[in-house]
XYZ file of C-alpha atoms in Angstrom:
133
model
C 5.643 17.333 102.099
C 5.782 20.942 102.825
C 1.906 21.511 103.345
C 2.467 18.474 105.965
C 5.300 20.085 107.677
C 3.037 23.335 107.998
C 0.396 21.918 109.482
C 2.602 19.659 112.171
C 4.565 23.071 112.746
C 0.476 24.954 113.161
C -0.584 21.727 115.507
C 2.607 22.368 117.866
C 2.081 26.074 117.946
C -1.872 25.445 118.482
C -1.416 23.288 121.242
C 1.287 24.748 123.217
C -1.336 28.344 123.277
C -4.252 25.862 123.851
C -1.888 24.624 126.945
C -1.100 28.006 128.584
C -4.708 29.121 128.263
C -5.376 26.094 130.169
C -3.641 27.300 132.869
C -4.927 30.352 133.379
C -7.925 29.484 135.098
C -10.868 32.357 136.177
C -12.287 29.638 138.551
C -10.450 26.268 140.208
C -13.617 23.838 141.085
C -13.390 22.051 144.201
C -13.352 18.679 143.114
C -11.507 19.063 139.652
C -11.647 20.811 136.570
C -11.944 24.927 136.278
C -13.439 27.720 133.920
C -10.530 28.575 131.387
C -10.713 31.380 128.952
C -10.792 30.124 125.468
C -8.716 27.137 125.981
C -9.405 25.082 122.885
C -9.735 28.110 120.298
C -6.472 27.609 118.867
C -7.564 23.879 118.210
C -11.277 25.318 116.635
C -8.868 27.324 114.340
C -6.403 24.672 113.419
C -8.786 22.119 113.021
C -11.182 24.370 110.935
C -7.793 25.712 108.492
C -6.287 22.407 108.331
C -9.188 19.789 107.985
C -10.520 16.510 110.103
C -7.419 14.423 109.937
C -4.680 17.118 111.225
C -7.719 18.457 113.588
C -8.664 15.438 115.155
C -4.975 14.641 115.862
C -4.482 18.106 117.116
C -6.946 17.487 119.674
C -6.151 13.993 120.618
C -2.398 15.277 121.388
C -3.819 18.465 123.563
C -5.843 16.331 125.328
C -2.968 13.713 126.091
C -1.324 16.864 127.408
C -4.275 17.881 129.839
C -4.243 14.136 130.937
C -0.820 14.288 132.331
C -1.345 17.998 133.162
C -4.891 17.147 135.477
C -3.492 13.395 137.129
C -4.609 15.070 140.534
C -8.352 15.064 139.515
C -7.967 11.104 139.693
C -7.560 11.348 143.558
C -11.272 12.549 143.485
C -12.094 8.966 142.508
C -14.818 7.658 144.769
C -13.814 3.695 144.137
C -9.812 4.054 142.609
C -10.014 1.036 139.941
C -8.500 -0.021 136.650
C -11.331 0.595 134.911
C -12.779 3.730 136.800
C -9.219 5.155 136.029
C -9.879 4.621 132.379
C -12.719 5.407 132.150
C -12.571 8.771 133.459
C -9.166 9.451 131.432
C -11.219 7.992 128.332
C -14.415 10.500 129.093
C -13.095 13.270 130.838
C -10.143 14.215 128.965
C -9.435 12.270 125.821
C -12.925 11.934 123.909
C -14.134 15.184 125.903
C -11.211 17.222 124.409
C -10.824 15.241 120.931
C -14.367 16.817 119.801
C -13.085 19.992 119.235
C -11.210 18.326 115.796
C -15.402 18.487 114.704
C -14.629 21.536 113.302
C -12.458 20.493 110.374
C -15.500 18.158 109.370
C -17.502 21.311 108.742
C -15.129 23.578 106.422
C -16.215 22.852 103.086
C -20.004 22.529 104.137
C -20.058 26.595 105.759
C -18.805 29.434 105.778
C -15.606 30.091 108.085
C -18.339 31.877 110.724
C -20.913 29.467 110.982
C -18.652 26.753 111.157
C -16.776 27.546 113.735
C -20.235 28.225 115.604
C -21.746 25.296 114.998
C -18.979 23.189 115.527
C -17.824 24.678 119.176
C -21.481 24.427 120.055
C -21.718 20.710 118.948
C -17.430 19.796 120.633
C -18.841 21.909 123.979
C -22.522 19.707 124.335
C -20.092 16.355 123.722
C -17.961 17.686 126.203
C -20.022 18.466 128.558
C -21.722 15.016 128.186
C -18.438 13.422 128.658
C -18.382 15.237 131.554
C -21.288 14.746 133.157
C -21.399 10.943 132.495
């Protein structure tokens, strides 16, 4: 019970610093999205202390919060749909920013280093495939 309060008490902590270094932005696109500076370390790091399950549902909640956070990126909608709208919430925010939980995946299989390496290389190519697509 108390290792489970911990890591809900980490998660909030993780997410609200993953949330303000959202917001400081080094470049605003034109049509959406920007260059942040190391918005979804503090997930890598939770994720990689606290394991899969509590990473995963780290991410999932910061990227619920960057959903409501980025609703004006759905006026750049070519054709405003149902499922256009959920798709692009689905790809561009929830399974885009949920790969960063990866990392927990990767803790007992290498060292603290090379997994957080490996596993913000492999959460930044799905992301930027969610992205793209």
């Amino acid at each position: 019970m108390k290792k489970n309060t911990l890591a809900i008490c980490e998660a909030g902590i993780m997410i609200a610093l993953s949330t303000v270094l959202a917001m400081l932005k080094l470049i605003d696109m034109p049509y959406g999205g920007s260059v942040t500076f190391a918005q979804m370390l503090p997930i890598l790091i939770f994720a990689y202390r606290h394991g899969p399950k509590y990473g995963m549902g780290a991410a999932l909640t910061a990227s619920v919060i960057q959903l409501l956070l980025g609703m004006e990126n759905f006026s750049y909608l070519p054709l405003v749909t149902w499922y256009s709208v959920i798709v692009l919430a689905l790809l561009d925010y929830v399974v885009a920013y949920s790969a960063f939980g990866i990392v927990g995946f990767l803790k007992k299989k290498m060292s603290y280093t090379s997994a957080m390496l490996t596993g913000a290389g492999i959460a930044s190519f799905v992301r930027y495939i969610c992205h793209v697509v």
